[in-house]
Coordinates of C-alpha atoms and ligand atoms in Angstrom, one line a residue:
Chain A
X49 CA 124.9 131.9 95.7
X50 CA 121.7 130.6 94.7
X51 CA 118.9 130.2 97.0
X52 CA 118.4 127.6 99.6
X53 CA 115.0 125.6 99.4
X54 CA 115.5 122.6 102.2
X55 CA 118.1 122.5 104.8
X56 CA 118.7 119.8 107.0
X57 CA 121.3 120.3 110.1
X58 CA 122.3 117.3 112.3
X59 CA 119.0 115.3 111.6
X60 CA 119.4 112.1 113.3
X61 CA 116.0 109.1 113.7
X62 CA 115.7 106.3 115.9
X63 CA 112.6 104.1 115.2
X64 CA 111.3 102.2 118.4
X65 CA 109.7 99.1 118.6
X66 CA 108.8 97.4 121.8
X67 CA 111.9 94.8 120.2
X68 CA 115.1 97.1 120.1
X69 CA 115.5 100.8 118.7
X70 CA 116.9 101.2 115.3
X71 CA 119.3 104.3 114.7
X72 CA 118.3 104.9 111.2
X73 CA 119.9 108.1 110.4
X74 CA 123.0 109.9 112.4
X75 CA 123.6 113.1 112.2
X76 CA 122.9 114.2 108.4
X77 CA 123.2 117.5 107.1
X78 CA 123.0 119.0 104.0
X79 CA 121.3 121.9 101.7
X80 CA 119.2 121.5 98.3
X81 CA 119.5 124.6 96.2
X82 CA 116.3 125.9 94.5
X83 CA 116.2 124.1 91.1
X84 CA 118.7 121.8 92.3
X85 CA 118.1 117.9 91.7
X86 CA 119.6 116.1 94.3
X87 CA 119.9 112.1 93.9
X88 CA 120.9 110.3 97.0
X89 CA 122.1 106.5 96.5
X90 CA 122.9 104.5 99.5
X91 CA 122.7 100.6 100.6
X92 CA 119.0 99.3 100.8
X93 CA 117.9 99.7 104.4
X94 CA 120.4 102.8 105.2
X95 CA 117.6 105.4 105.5
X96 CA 116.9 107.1 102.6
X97 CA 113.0 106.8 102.7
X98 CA 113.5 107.9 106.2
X99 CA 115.6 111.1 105.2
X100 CA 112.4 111.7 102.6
X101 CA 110.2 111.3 105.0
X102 CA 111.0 113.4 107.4
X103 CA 111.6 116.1 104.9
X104 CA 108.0 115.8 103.7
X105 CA 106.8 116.5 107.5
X106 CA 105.7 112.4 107.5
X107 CA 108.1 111.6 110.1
X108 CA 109.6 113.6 113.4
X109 CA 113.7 113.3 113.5
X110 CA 114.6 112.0 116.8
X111 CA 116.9 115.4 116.7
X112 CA 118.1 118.5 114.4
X113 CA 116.9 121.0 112.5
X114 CA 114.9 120.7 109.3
X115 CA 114.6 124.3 107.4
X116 CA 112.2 124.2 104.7
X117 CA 111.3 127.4 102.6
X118 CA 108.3 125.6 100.8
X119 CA 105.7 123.3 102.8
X120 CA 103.9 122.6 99.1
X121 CA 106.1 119.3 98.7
X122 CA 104.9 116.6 96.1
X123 CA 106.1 112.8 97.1
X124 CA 106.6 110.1 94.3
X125 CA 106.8 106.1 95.5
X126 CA 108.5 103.3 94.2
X127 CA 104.9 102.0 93.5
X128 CA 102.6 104.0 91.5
X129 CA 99.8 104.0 94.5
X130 CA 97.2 104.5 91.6
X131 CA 93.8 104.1 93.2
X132 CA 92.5 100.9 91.5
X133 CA 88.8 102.1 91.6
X134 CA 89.3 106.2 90.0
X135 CA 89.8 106.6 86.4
X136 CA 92.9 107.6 85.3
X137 CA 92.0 111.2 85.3
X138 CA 90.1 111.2 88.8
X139 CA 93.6 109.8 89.8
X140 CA 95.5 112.6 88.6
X141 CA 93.0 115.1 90.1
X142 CA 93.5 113.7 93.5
X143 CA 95.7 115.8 95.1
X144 CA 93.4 118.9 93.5
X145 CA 90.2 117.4 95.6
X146 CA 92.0 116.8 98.6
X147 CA 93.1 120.7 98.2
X148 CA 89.7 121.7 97.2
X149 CA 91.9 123.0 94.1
X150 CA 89.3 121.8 91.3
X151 CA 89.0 124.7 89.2
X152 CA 88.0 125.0 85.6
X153 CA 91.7 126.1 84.8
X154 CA 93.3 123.1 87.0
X155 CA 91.2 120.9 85.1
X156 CA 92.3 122.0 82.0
X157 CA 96.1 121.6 83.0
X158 CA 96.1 118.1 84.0
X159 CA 93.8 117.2 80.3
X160 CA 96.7 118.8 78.7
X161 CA 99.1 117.6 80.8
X162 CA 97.6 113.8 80.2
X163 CA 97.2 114.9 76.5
X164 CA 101.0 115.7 76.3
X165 CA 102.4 112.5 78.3
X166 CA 100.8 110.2 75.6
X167 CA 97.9 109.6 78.3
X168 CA 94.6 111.8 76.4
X169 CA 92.9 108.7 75.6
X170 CA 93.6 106.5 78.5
X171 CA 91.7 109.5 80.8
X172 CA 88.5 106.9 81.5
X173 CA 90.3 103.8 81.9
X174 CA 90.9 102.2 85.2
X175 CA 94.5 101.9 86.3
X176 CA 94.8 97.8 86.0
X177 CA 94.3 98.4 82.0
X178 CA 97.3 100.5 81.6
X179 CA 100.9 99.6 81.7
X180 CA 103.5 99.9 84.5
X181 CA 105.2 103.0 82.5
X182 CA 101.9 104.6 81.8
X183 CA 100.8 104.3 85.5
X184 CA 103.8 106.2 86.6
X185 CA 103.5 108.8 84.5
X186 CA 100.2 109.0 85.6
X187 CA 101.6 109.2 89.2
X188 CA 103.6 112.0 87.8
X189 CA 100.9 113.9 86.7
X190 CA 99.2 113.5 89.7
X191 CA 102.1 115.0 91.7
X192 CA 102.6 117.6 89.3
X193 CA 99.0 118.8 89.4
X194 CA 99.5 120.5 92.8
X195 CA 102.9 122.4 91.7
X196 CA 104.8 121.5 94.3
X197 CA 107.8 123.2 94.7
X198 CA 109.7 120.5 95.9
X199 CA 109.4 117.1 94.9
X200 CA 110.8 114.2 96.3
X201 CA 111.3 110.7 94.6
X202 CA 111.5 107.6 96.4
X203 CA 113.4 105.2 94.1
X204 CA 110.1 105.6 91.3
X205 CA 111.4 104.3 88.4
X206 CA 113.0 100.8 90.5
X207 CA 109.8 98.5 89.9
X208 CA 109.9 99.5 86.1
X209 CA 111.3 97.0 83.9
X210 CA 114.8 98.1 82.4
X211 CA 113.5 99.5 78.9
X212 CA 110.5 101.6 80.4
X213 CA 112.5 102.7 83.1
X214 CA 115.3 104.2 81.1
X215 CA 112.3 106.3 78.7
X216 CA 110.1 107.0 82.0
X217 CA 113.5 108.1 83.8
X218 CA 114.5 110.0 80.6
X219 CA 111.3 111.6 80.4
X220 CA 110.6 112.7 84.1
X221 CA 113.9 113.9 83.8
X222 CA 113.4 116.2 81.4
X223 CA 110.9 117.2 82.4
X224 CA 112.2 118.5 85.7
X225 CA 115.0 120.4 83.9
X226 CA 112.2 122.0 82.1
X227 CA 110.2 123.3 85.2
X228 CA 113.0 123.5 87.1
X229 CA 111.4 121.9 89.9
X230 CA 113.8 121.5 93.2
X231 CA 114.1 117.6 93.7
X232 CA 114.9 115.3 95.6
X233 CA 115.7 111.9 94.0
X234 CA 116.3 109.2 95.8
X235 CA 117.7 105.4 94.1
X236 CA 120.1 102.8 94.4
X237 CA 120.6 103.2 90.9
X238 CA 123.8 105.0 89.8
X239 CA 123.2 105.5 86.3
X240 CA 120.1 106.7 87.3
X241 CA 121.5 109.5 89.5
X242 CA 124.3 110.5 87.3
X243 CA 122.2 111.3 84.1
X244 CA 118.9 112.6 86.3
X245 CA 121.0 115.0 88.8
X246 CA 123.3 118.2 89.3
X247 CA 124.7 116.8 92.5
X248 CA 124.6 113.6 93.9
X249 CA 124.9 112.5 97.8
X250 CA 126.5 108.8 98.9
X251 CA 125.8 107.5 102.2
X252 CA 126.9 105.1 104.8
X253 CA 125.5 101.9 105.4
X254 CA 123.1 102.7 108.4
X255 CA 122.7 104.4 110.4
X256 CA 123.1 106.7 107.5
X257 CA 126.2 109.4 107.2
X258 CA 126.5 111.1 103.9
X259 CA 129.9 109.5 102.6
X260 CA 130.5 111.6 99.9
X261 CA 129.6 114.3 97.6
X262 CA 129.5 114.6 93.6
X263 CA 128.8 117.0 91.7
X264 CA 128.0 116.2 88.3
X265 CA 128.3 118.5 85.6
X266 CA 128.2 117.9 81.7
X267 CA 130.5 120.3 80.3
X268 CA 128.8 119.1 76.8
X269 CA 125.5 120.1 78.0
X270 CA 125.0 123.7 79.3
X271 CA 121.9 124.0 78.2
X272 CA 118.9 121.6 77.1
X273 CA 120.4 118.5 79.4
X274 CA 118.5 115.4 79.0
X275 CA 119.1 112.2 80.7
X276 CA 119.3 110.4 77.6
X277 CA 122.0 112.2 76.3
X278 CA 123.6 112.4 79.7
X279 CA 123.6 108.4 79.3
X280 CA 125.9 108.8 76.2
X281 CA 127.9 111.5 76.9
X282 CA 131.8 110.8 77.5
X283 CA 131.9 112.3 81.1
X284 CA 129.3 109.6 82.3
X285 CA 131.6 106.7 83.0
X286 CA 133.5 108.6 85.2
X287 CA 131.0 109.6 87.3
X288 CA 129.9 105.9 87.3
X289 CA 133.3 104.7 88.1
X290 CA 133.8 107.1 91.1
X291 CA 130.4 106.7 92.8
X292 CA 130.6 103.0 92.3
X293 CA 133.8 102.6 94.1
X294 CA 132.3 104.5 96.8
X295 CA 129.2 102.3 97.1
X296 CA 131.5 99.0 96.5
X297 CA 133.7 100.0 99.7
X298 CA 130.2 99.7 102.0
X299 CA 129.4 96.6 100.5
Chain B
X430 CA 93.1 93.6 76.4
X431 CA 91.9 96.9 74.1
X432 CA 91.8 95.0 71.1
X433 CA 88.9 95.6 69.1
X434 CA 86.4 93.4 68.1
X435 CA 87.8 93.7 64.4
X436 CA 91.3 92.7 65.1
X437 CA 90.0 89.7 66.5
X438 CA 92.2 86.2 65.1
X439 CA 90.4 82.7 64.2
X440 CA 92.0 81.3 67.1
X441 CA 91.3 83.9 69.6
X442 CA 87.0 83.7 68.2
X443 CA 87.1 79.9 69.1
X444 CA 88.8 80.7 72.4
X445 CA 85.7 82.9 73.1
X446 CA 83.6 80.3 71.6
X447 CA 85.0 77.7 73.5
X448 CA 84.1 79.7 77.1
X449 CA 80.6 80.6 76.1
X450 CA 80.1 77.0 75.4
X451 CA 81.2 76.0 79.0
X452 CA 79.1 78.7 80.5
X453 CA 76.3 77.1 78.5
X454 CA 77.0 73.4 79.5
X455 CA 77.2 74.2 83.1
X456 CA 73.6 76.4 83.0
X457 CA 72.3 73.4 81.0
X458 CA 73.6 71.1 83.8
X459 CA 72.3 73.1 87.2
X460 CA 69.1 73.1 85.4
X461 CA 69.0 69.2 84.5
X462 CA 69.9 69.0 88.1
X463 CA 66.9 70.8 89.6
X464 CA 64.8 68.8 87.2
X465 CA 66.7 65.4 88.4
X466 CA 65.9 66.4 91.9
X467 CA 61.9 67.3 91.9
X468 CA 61.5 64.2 89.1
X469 CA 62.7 61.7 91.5
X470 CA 61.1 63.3 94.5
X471 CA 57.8 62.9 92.9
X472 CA 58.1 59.8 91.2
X473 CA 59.2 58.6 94.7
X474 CA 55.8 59.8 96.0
X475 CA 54.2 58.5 93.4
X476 CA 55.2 55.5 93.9
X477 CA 54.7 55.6 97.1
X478 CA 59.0 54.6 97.8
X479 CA 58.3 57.6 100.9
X480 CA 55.9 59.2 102.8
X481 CA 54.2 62.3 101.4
X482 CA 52.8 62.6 105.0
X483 CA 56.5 63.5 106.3
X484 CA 58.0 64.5 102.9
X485 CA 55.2 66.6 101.0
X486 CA 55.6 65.8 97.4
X487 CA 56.5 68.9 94.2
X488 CA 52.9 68.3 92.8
X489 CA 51.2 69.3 96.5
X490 CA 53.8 72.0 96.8
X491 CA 52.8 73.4 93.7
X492 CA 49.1 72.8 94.6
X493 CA 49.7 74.5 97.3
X494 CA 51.7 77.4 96.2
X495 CA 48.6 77.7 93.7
X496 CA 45.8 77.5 96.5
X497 CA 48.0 80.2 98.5
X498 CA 48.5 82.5 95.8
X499 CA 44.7 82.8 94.8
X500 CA 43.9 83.9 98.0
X501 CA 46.6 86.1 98.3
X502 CA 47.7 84.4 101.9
X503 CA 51.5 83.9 100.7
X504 CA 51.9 86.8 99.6
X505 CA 51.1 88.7 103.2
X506 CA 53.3 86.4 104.7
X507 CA 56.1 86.6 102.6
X508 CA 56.0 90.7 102.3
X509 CA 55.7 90.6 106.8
X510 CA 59.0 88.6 106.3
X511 CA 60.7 90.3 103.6
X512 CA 60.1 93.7 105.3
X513 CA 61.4 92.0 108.4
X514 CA 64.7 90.7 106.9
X515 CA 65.1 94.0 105.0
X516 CA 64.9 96.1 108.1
X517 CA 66.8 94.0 109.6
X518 CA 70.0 93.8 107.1
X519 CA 69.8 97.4 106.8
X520 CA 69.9 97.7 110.5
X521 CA 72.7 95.1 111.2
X522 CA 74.6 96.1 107.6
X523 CA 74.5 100.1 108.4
X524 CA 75.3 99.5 112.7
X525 CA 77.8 97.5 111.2
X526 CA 79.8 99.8 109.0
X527 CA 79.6 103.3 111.0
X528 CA 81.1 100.9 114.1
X529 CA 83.4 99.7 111.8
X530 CA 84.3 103.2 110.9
X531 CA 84.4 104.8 114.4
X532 CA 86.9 102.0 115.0
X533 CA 89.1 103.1 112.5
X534 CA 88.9 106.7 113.7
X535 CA 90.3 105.6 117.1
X536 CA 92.8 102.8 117.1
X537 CA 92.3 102.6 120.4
X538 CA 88.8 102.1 121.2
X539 CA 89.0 99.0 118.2
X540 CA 92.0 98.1 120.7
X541 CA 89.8 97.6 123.7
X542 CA 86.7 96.4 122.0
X543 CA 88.5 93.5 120.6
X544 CA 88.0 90.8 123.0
X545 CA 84.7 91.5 123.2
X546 CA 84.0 91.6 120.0
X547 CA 85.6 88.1 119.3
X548 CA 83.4 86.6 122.0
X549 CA 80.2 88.0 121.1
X550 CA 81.2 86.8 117.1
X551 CA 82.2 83.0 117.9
X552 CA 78.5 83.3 120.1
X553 CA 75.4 82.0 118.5
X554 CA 73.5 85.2 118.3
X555 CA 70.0 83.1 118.1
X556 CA 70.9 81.9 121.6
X557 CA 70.1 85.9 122.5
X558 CA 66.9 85.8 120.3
X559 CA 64.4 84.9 123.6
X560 CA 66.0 88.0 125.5
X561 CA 66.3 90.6 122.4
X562 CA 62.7 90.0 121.9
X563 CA 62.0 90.3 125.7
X564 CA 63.8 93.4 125.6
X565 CA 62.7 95.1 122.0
X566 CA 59.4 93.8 122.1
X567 CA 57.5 90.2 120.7
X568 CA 56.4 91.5 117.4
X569 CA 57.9 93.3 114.5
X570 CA 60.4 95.3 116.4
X571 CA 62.1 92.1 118.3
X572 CA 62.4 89.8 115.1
X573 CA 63.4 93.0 113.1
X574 CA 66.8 93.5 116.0
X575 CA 67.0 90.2 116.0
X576 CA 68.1 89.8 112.4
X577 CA 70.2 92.8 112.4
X578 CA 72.0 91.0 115.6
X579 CA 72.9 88.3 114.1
X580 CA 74.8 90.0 110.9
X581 CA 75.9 93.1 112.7
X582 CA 78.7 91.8 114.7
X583 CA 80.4 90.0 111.9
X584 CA 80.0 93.4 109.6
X585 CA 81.9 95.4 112.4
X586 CA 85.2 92.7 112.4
X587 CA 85.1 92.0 108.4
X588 CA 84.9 95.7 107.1
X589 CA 87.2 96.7 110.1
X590 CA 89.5 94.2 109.5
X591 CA 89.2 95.5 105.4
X592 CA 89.8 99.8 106.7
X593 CA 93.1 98.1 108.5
X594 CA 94.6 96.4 105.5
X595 CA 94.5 99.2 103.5
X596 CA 97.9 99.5 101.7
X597 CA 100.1 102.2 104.0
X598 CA 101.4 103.5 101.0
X599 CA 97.7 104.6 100.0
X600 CA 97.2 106.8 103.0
X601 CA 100.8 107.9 102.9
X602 CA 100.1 109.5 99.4
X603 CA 97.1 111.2 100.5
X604 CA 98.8 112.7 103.7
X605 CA 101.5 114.4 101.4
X606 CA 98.8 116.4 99.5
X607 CA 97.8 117.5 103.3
X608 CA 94.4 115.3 103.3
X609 CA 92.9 115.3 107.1
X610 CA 91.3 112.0 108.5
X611 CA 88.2 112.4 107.3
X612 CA 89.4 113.0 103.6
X613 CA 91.4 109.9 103.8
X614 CA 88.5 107.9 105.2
X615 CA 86.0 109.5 102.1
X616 CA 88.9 109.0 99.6
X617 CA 90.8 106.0 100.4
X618 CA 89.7 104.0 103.2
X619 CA 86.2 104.0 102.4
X620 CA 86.3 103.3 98.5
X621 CA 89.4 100.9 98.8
X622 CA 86.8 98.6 101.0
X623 CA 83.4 98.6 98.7
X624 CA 84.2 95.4 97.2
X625 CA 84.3 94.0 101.1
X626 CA 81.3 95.7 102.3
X627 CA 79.2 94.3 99.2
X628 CA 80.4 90.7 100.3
X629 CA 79.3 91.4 103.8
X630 CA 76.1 92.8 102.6
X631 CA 75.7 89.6 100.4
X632 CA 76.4 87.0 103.8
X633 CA 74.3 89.7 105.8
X634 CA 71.1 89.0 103.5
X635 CA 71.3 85.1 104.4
X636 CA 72.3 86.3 107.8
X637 CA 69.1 88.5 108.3
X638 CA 66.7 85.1 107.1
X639 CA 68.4 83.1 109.9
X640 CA 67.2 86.2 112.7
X641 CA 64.2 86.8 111.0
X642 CA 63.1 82.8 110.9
X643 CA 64.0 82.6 114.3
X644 CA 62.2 85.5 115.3
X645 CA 59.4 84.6 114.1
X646 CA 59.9 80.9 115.5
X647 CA 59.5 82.6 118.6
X648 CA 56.3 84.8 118.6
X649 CA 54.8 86.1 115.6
X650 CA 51.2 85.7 114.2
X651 CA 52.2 85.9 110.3
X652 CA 55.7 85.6 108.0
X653 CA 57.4 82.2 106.8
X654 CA 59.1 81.3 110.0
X655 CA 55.5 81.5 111.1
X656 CA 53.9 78.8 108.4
X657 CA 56.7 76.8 109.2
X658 CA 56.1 76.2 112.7
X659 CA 52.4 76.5 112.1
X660 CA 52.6 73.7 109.5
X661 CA 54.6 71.9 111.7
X662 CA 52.5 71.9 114.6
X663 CA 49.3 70.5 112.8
X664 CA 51.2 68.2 111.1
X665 CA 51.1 69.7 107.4
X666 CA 54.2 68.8 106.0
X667 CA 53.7 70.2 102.8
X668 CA 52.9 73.7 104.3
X669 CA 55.8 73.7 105.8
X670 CA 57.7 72.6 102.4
X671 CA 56.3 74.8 100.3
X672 CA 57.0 78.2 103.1
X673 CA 60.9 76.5 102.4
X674 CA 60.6 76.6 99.0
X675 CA 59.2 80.1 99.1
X676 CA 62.0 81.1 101.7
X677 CA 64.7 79.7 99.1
X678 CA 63.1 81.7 96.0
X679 CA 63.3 84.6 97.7
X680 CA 66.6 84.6 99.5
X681 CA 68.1 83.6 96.0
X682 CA 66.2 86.9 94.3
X683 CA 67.7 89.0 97.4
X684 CA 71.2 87.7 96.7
X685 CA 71.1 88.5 93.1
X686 CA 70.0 91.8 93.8
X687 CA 73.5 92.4 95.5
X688 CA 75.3 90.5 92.5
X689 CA 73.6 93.1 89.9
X690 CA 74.5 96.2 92.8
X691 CA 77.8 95.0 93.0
X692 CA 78.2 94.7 89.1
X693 CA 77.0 98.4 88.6
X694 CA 79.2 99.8 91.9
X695 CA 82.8 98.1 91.0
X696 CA 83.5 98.9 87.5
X697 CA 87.2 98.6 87.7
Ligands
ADP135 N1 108.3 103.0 110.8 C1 109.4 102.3 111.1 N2 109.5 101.6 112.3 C2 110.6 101.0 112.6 N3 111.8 100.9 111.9 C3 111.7 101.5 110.7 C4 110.6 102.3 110.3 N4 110.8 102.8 109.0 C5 112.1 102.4 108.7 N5 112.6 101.7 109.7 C6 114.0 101.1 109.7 O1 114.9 102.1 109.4 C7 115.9 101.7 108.6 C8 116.0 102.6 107.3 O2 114.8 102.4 106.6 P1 114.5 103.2 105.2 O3 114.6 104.6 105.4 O4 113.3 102.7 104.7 O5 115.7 102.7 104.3 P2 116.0 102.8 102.7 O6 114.9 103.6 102.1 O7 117.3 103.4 102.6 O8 116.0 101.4 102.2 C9 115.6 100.3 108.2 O9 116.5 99.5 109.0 C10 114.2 100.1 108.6 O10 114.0 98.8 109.0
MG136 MG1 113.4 103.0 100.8

C-alpha cells in the first residue's frame, strides 16, 4: 500500500453570517496517496473550494480530523492572481521571497523553468502583455518554485478559453505525472478529471458528501500518460458516461 | 501589442498619425485659448470696457512680475510658501498613509474610528485654521499643520479604503506560501495601492495650497497668501493678481512633478 500524504476523517464546515449558517461540507472523508492526483467534481456551490481550503490550513473545519504528512502545500486559483505591477519573473519568484528562499540555485530553476514553459523571453514583461494561457503557466511556475509537495488546484484551467485550456490542462498535466507531485485537482469539468487524474471523487450537492468514487485507469497507458492522449484513448468515454450520470442525477 | 516597429501596416501608421495629430490640435487649442483669454483681458483694459483698478490688467501683471523679480521680493515669498506647502503635504501625505496602514493592521480600530473619521472629512478643515495656529504656533509651524490638516484626513479614508479593496484572492495566494502580515502589507497591500496614493498625493498638493493660503491669511509677515491679503488691504489689485498668477504657475509645476513621479513609479 502506498503511502498516505493527506487524510481527511469526518471533516464537516459551517460558515456563519450574522444572516443564517451555511453547512457547507458534512462529514467528508477520504485519503490522497503520495503521487496520487485526485480530481474532485461536484455542483458549483457544493464545497469544493472549502474542502481545499481547509486542507491548505486557510480555513478551520467546524469538526474532524485533517492528517497531513507535508505542511509545504502549493495552491493554484481559478484566476491567475498574477501581480499586475511585478514582471513576470518577480511573479514567479514570489513565493521564494516570501520564504526568504532566493538563492542563486532557486533563481536558476525558475529561468529554466520559464525558459522551458515557452516563457524565457516574456521574463521582463508585465502580466497584462501576456495571454490568459501564458499567465497561468506563469502561475504554475510560481507554485512550482517552492516544491511543494502537495498541490492543490482550484478549477485553474475554468477561465481559459476551450483551445488553451485543453494545451495548458494537457501540459500541467504532464507535467505532474513527471514530478509526481501529490494533487489535488479540483473542476466541474469531467473531461478534465478523467484525462488529468488516477482517481476521481463525485460529490453531493451541498452540503457536500462524496457520492461516488472512480478510479480511472488507462490500461493503454502504463507508462508516459498524458492527458492528451488520455483524451483519445478508447476507455475515456466510459469514464465520461459513468461520472456524468452521476453528476446528471444531482442536477 | 509587441509588434515591432518594422511590421508596422499603412493603415496602422495613419492610425498613429491620425492620434498624434489630435494630440497636436488640442495643445494647439489650450494654447489659443490662454492667448484668447489675456488678449481680451487687456484689450478690455485698454479700452477701458473695465476697471484696471478692480481687475489689474496682463501688461501691469507682467510689469509687475518684472519689478518683483529684479528685486528678488517674489521670489522670498514664493520659496516661504512653497516650503510651507511642501512641509505641509509631506506632513498630511506621510500622517496619512502610516494611519491608513495601522488601520489595516487592526480591522478593528479602522472599525471604531470610522464615524469619526467621516465627520472630521465632510468638516471644512479651514474652519480649524484659527485654533491649529493658536495651538501650533502663528508662524511657520501653524500654517505648515494647517496644510497638512486639511489633506491628511482625506489620505487616511482614500488609501484605506484602496488596502480594503484589495482582491482577496491576492492575499489568499500570499498566505499559502506562509507570508505573515507584514509580508503581505510590503508585497501586496502596499504595491497593489501605489497608483491610489500617487492620486492622493496629486489632490494633496492643491490641498496643501488651500491650508497654506489660509494660513497665511491668518498671520504671517511673508508668502503669497500674504501679498494677497496685503494687496488687498491697500487696494493694489494687480498685486494681488499677479501673487494668483504666481500661485497658479507654481501649483501647476507641483502637479506635474507628480505626473512625471507617477510616470517613472507605475510602469506596468
Ligand atoms: N467565507 C465564507 N463565508 C460564508 N459562506 C461561505 C464562505 N465560503 C464559502 N461559503 C459558502 O459555502 C458553500 C460552498 O462554497 P465553495 O466551497 O466555494 O463551493 P464550490 O467551490 O464547490 O463552488 C457556498 O454555499 C458558499 O456560499
Ligand atoms: Mg469554488
Amino acid at each position: 500500500m502506498r503511502d498516505i500524504s493527506v487524510e481527511l476523517k469526518n471533516i464537516s464546515k459551517k460558515f456563519h453570517t450574522i444572516q443564517n449558517e451555511t453547512m457547507a461540507i458534512d462529514d467528508i472523508s477520504f485519503k490522497v496517496y503520495e503521487g496520487e492526483i485526485l480530481a474532485i467534481v461536484g455542483p458549483s456551490g457544493c464545497g469544493k473550494s472549502t474542502i481545499l481550503s481547509i486542507i491548505a490550513g486557510l480555513v478551520k473545519p467546524s469538526g474532524g480530523i485533517l492528517n497531513i504528512k507535508n505542511k509545504n502545500i502549493g495552491f493554484m486559483f481559478q484566476k491567475d492572481q498574477l501581480y499586475e505591477w511585478r514582471t513576470i519573473f518577480k511573479n514567479a519568484v514570489i513565493g521564494l521571497e516570501v520564504q526568504d528562499k532566493l538563492t542563486q540555485n532557486n533563481i536558476q530553476k525558475i529561468e529554466e523553468m520559464l525558459e522551458n514553459y515557452g516563457l524565457g523571453s516574456f521574463k521582463n514583461h508585465y502580466p497584462s502583455q501576456l495571454s490568459g494561457g501564458m499567465r497561468q503557466r506563469v502561475a504554475l511556475i510560481r507554485t512550482l518554485a517552492v516544491e511543494p509537495e502537495i498541490l492543490l488546484l482550484d478549477e485553474p484551467f475554468s477561465a481559459l478559453d476551450y483551445q488553451t485550456r485543453l494545451t495548458v490542462g494537457n501540459e500541467v498535466g504532464t507535467i505532474l505525472r513527471e514530478r509526481k507531485i501529490t494533487t489535488i485537482l479540483v473542476t466541474h469539468d469531467i473531461p478534465e478529471a478523467v484525462s488529468i487524474s488516477d482517481r476521481v471523487l463525485v460529490l453531493t450537492e451541498r452540503p457536500a458528501r462524496i457520492k461516488k468514487e472512480f478510479n480511472i485507469v488507462f490500461n493503454t497507458m502504463e507508462t508516459n500518460r498524458t492527458p492528451m492522449k488520455c483524451r483519445q484513448s478508447s476507455e475515456f468515454g466510459e469514464y465520461f458516461k459513468n461520472i456524468w450520470e452521476e453528476m446528471d442525477v444531482v442536477e | 501589442m509587441l509588434l515591432s516597429d518594422k511590421g508596422m501596416s499603412e493603415e496602422h501608421k495613419m492610425f498613429l498619425e491620425g492620434i498624434k495629430k489630435e494630440k497636436r490640435v488640442i495643445k494647439i487649442s489650450q494654447v489659443i485659448l490662454l492667448l484668447v483669454f489675456f488678449g481680451v483681458w487687456q484689450l478690455a483694459a485698454n479700452l477701458k470696457i473695465i476697471d484696471t483698478f478692480l481687475t489689474s490688467s496682463p501688461k501691469q501683471i507682467f510689469d509687475l512680475l518684472l519689478k518683483l523679480s529684479e528685486n528678488g521680493m517674489i521670489f522670498k515669498h514664493l520659496w516661504v510658501s512653497t516650503q510651507e506647502t511642501i512641509v505641509g503635504f509631506l506632513l498630511g501625505t506621510t500622517i496619512g498613509i502610516i494611519t491608513a496602514i495601522l488601520l489595516w493592521m487592526s480591522e478593528r480600530a479602522a472599525k471604531i474610528m470610522e464615524p469619526y473619521l467621516i465627520i472630521l472629512n465632510s468638516l471644512p478643515k479651514t474652519a480649524l485654521a484659527p485654533v491649529i495656529i493658536l495651538w501650533a504656533g502663528a508662524g511657520f509651524s501653524g500654517i505648515v499643520v494647517t496644510a497638512a490638516a486639511v489633506s491628511v484626513v482625506i489620505t487616511i479614508m482614500t488609501v484605506y479604503t484602496g488596502f480594503k479593496n484589495v482582491e482577496e484572492d491576492k492575499i489568499i495566494l500570499l498566505k499559502t506560501f506562509g507570508a505573515t502580515k507584514l509580508q503581505i502589507l510590503q508585497k501586496v497591500i502596499i504595491p497593489a495601492n501605489i497608483p491610489i496614493m500617487i492620486s492622493a498625493m496629486k489632490v494633496n498638493i492643491g490641498l496643501s495650497w488651500v491650508g497654506v493660503i489660509v494660513g497665511e491669511f491668518l498671520v504671517s509677515k511673508a508668502g503669497i497668501g500674504y501679498l494677497i491679503v496685503y494687496g488687498g488691504q491697500v487696494f493694489k489689485l494687480d498685486l494681488v493678481m499677479t501673487s494668483v498668477f504666481i500661485l497658479a504657475i507654481t501649483a501647476g509645476i507641483m502637479y506635474f512633478i507628480a505626473l512625471w513621479i507617477e510616470k517613472k513609479v507605475i510602469k506596468y
